[in-house]
Short mmCIF file of C-alpha atoms and ligand atoms in Angstrom, two decimals:
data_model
loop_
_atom_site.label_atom_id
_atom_site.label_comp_id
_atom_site.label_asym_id
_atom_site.label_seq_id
_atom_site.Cartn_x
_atom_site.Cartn_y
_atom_site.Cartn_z
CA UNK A 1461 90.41 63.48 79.85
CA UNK A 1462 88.49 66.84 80.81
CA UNK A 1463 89.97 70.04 81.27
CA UNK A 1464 88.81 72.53 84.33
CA UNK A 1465 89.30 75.87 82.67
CA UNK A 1466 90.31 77.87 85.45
CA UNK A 1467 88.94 81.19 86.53
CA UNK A 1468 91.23 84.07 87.55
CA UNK A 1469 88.01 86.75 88.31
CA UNK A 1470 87.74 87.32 92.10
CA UNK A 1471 84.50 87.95 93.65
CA UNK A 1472 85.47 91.60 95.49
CA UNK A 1473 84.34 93.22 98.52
CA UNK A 1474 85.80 95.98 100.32
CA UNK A 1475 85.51 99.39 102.33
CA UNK A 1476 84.41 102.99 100.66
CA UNK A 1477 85.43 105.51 102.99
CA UNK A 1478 87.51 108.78 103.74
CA UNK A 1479 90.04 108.24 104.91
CA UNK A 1480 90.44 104.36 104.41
CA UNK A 1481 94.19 103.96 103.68
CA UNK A 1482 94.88 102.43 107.61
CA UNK A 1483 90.99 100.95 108.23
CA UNK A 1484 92.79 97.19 108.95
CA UNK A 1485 89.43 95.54 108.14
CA UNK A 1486 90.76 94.16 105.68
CA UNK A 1487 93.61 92.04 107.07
CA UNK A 1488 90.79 90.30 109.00
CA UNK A 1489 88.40 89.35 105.70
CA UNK A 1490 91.45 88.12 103.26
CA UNK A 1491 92.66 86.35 106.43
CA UNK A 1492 89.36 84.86 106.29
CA UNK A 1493 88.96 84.07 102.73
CA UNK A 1494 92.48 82.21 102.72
CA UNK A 1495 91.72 80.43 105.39
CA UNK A 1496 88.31 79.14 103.68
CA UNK A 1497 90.27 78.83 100.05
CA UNK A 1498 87.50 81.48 98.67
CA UNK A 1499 88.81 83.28 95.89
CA UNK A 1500 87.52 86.28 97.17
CA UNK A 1501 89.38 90.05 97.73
CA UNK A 1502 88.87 92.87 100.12
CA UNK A 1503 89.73 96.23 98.49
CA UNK A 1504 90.09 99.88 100.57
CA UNK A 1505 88.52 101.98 98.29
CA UNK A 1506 89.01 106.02 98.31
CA UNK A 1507 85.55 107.95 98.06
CA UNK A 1508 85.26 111.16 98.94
CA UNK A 1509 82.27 112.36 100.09
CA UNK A 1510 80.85 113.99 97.02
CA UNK A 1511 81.83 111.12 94.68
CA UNK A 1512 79.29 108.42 96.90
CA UNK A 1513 76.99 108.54 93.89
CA UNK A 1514 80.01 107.27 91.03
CA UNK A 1515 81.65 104.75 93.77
CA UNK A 1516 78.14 102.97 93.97
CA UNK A 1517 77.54 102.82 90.25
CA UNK A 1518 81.05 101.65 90.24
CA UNK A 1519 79.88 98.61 92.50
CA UNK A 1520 77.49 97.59 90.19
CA UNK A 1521 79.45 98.15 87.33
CA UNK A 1522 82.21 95.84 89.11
CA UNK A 1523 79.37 93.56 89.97
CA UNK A 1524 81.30 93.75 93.49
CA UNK A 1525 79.13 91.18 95.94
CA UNK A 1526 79.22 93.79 98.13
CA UNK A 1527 80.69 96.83 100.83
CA UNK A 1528 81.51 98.09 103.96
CA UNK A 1529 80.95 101.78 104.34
CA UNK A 1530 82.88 103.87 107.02
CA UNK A 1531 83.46 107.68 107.80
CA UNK A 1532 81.54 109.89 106.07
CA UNK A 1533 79.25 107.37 104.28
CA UNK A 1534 77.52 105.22 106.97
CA UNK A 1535 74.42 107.70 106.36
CA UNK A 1536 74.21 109.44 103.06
CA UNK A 1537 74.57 105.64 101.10
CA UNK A 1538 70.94 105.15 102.47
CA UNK A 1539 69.41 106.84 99.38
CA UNK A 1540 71.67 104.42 97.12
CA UNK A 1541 70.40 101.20 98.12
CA UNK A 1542 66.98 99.05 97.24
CA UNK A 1543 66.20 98.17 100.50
CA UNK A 1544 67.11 97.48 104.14
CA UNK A 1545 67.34 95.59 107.35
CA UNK A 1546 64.51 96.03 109.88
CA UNK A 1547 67.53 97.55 112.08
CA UNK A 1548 69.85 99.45 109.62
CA UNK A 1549 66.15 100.89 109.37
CA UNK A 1550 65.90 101.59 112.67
CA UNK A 1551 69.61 102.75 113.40
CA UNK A 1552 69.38 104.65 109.76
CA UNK A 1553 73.22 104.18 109.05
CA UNK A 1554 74.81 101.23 106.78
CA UNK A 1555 78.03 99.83 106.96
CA UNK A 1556 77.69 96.31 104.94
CA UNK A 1557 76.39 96.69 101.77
CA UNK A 1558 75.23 92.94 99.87
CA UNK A 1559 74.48 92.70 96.80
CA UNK A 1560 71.26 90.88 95.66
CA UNK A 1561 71.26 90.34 92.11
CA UNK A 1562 70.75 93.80 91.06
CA UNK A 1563 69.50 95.21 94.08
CA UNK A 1564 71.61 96.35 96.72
CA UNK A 1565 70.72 95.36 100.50
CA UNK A 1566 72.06 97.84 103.26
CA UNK A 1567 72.54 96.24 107.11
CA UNK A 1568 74.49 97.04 110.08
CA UNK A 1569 76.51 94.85 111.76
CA UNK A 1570 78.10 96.99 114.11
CA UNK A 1571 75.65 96.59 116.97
CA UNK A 1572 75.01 92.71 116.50
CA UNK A 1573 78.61 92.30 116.57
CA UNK A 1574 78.66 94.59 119.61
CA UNK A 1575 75.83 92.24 121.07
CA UNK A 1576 77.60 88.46 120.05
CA UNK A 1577 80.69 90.35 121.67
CA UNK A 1578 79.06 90.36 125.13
CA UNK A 1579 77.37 87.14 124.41
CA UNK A 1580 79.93 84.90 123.14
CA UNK A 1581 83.27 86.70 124.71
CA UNK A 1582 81.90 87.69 127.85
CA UNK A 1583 79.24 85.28 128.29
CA UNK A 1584 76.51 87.79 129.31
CA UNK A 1585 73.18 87.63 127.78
CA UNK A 1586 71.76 91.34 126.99
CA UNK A 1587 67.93 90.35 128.53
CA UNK A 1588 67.10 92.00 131.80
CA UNK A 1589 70.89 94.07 131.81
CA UNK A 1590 71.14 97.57 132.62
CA UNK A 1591 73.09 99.38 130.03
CA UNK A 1592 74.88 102.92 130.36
CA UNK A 1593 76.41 104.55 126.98
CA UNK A 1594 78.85 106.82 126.81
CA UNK A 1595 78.46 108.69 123.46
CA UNK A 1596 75.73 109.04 121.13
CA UNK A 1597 77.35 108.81 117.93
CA UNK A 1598 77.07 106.41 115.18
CA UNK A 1599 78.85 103.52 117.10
CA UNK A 1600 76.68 104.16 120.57
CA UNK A 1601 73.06 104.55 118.42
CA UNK A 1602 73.88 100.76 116.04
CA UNK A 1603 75.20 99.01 119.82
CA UNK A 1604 72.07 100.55 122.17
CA UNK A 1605 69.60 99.85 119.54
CA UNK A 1606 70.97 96.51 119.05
CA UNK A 1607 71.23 95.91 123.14
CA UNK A 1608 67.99 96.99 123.62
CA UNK A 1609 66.18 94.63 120.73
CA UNK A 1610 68.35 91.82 122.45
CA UNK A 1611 66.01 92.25 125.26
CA UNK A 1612 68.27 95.17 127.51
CA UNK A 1613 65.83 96.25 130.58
CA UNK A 1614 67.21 99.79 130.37
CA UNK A 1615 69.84 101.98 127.99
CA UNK A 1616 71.22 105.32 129.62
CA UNK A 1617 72.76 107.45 127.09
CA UNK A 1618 75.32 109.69 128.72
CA UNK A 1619 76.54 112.70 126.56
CA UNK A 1620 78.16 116.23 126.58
CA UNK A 1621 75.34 117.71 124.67
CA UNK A 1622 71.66 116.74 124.41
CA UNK A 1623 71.64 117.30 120.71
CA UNK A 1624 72.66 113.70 119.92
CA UNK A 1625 71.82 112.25 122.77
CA UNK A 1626 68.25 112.94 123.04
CA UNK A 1627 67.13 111.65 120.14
CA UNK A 1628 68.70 108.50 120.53
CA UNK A 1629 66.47 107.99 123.72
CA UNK A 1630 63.58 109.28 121.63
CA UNK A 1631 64.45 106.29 119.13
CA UNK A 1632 64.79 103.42 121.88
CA UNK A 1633 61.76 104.41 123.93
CA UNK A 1634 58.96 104.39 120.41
CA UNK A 1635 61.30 101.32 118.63
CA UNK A 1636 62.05 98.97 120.85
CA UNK A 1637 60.76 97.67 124.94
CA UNK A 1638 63.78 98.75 126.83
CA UNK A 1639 63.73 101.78 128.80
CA UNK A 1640 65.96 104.85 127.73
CA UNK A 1641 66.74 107.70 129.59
CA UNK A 1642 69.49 110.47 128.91
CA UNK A 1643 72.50 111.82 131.24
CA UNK A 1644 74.17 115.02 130.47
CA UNK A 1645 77.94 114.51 130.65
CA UNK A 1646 79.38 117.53 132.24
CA UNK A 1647 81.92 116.24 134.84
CA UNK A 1648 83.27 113.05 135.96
CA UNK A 1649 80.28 110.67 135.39
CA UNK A 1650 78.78 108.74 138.68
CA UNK A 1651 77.75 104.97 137.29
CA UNK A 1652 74.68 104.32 139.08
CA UNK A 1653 75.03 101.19 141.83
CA UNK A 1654 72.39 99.17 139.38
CA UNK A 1655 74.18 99.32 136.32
CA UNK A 1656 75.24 95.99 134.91
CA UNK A 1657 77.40 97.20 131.52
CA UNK A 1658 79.25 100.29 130.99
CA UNK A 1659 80.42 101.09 127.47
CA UNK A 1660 83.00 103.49 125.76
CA UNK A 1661 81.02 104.37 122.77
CA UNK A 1662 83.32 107.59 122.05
CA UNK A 1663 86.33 107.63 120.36
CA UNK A 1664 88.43 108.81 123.28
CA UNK A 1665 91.55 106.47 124.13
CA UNK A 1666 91.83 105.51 120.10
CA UNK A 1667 95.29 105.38 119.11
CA UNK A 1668 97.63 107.50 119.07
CA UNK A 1669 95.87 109.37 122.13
CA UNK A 1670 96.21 106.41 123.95
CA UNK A 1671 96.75 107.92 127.13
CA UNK A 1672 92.73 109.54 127.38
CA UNK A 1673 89.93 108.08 128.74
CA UNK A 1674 86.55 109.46 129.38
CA UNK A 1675 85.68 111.03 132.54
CA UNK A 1676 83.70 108.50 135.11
CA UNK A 1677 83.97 108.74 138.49
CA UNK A 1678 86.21 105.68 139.14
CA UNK A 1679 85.44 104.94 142.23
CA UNK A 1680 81.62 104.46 141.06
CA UNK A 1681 82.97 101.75 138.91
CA UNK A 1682 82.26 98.32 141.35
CA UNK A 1683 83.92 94.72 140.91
CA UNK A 1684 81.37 93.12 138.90
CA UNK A 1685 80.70 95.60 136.58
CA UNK A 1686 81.02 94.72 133.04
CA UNK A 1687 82.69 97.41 131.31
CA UNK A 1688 83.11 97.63 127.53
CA UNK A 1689 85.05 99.83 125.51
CA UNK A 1690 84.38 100.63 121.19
CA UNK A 1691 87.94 101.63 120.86
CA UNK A 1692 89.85 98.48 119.17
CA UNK A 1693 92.97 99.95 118.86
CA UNK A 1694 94.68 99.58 121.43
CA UNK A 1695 93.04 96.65 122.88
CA UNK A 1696 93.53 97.35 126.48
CA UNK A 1697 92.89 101.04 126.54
CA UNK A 1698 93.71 103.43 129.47
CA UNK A 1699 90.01 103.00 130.19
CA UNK A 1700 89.68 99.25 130.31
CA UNK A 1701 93.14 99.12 132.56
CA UNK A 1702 91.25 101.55 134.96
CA UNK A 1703 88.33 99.45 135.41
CA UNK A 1704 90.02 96.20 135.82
CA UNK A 1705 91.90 97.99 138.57
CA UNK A 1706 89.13 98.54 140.09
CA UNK A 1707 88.08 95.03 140.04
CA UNK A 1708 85.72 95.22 137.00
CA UNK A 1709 84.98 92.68 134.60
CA UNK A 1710 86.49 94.37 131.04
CA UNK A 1711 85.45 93.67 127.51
CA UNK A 1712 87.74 95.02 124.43
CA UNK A 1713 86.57 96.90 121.13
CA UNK A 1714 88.47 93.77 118.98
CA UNK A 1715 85.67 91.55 120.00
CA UNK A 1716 83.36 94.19 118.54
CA UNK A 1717 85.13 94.73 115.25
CA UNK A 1718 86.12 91.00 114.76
CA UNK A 1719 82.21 90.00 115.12
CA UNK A 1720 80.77 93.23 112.89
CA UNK A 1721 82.99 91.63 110.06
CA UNK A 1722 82.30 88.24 110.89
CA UNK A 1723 78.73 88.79 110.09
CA UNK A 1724 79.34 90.71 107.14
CA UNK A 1725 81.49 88.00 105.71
CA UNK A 1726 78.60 85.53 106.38
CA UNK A 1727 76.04 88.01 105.05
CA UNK A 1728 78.38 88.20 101.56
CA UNK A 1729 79.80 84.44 101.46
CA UNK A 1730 76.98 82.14 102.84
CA UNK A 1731 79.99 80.94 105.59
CA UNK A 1732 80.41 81.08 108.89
CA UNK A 1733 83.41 83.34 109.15
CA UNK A 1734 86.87 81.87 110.99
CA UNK A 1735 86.49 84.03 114.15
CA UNK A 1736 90.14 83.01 115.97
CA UNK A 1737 91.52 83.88 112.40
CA UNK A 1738 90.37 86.88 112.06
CA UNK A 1739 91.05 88.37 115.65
CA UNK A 1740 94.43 86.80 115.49
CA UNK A 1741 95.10 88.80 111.83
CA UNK A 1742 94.03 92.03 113.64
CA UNK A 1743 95.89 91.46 117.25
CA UNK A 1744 99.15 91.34 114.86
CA UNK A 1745 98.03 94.61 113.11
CA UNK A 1746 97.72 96.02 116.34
CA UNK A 1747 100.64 94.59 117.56
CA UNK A 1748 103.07 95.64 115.52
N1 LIG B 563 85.05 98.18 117.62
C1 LIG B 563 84.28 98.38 116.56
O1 LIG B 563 83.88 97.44 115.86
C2 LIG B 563 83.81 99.76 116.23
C3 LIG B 563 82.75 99.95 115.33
C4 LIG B 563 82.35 101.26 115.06
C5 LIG B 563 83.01 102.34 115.65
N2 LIG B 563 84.05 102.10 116.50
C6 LIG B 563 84.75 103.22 117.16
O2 LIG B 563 83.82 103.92 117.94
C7 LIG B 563 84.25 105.27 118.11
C8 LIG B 563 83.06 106.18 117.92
O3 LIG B 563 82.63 106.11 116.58
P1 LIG B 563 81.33 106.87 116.08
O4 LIG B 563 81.14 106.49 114.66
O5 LIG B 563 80.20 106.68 117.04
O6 LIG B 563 81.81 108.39 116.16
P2 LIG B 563 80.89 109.69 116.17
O7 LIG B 563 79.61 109.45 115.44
O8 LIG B 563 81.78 110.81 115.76
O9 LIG B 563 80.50 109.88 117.74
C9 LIG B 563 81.48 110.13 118.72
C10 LIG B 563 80.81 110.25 120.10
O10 LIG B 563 81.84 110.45 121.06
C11 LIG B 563 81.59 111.66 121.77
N3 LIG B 563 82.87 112.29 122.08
C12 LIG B 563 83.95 112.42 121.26
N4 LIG B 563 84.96 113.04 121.93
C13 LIG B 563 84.49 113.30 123.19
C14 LIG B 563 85.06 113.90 124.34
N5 LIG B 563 86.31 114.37 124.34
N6 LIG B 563 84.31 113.98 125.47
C15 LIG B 563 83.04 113.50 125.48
N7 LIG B 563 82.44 112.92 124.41
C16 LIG B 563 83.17 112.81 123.28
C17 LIG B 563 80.74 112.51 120.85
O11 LIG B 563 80.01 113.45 121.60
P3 LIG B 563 79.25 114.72 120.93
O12 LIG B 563 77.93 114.20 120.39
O13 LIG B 563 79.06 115.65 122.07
O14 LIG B 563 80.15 115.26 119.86
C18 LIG B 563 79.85 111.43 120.22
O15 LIG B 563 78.81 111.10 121.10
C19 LIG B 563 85.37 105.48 117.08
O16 LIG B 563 86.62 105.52 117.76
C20 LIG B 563 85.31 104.25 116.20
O17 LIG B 563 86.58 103.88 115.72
C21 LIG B 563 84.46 100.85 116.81
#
């Protein structure tokens, strides 16, 4: 008769950010893991900015498989890691961290899970669309650089300032085949008659604010239109509700976060992540 000696050590993943007590991401992966019967946990991890440095010598010492990074580390980790993808490269901000023996990998899936979102939940291929941002933060640069190596005919990056904004374009027109152009966003914003997807990439409408939404001329938005929005929480922002009154095709920021951590769990596991699970862990979150 043999005896399986049983281990008790989890493999650990989680989320170093500031703040990180409510990021739900969480919920989603151990949903995940359960539902696979990995012994696997997902821990949100306090690290303020200035203590990046001990929190990723602390991964190693853990010998943690790997991390998410959120607000304020998506950028400063870079110098941290051994390497990275062709488009965390590109988009120059992390947030999924795997860990390669000793060397530590840096990606982003927040654009391809941006891009699967449109493909797989709204059944739109990116090649030939024409794309309009609004934003030119973090989320907006990982989604239009994503968009436009998906094979996007043209990004429009539509912001209150050129500072961030520019750039961007600068970015998309020498890095990828799409073409970029940028829109100053000082009143209600026209979207042009060609446009075939129209994304939220601010944070305007999160929760609690739920009320806001960004300023777009509604009656430029057409039946047929796809329009996105970043914001997850709520799921049907004031935003989205506008443009499906208006006849337009509407696609939710849970699709987004549910398919960012999807391929992070595939990137840390080897497995194809349990999509309905994890979207039905977070619609309770949101839910509740
Ligand atoms: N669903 C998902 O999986 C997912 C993933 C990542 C992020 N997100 C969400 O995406 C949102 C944006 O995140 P981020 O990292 O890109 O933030 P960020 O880097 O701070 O960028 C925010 C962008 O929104 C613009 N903005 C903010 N308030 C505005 C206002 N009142 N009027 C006009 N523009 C405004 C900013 O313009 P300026 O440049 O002029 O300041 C900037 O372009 C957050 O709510 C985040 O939770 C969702």
């Amino acid at each position: 008769m043999s005896y399986q000696v049983p281990s008790y050590q989890a493999k650990l993943v989680g989320v170093f950010g500031c703040p990180v007590a409510e990021n739900p991401t969480i919920v989603m992966q151990e949903a995940a893991f359960r539902a696979l019967g990995l012994h696997w946990r997902y821990l949100n991890i306090e690290v303020r900015a200035e203590q990046l440095a001990d929190a990723m010598r602390g991964l190693r010492a853990f010998n943690m498989a790997g991390i998410n990074l959120t607000i304020p580390h998506k950028v400063t980790v870079l110098p941290y890691l051994d390497g990275l993808s062709a488009e965390a490269a590109l988009i120059g901000a992390v947030n999924t961290v795997v860990r390669e023996g000793e060397r530590l990998i840096g990606h982003n899936t927040d654009g391809k899970g941006f891009v699967r979102s449109v493909q797989e939940d709204a059944g739109i291929h990116p090649s030939g669309q024409r794309v309009v941002f609004l934003g030119a933060g973090g989320a907006a640069r990982a989604m239009a650089v994503e968009m436009a190596l998906a094979g996007a005919a043209s990004i429009t990056i539509v912001n209150r300032t050129a500072d961030r904004g520019q750039p961007l374009v600068d970015l998309l027109r020498r890095q990828t085949p799409a073409q970029a152009e940028f829109a100053l966003w000082d009143g209600p914003f026209v979207v042009p008659a060609e446009t075939d997807i129209l994304v939220n990439a601010t944070s305007i409408g999160l929760f609690p604010r739920v009320e806001d939404a960004p300023a777009v001329a509604l009656d430029s938005i057409r039946p047929g239109l796809l329009v996105c929005d970043v914001i997850p929480n709520p799921p049907k922002t004031a935003f989205l509700a506008a443009a499906a009154a208006r006849g337009a095709r509407t696609l939710d920021g849970l699709g987004m976060l549910v398919n960012q951590g999807a391929i992070a769990f595939r990137l840390w596991t080897g497995r194809d992540a349990p999509l309905a699970v994890m979207r039905q862990a977070l619609e309770e979150v949101f839910s509740a």
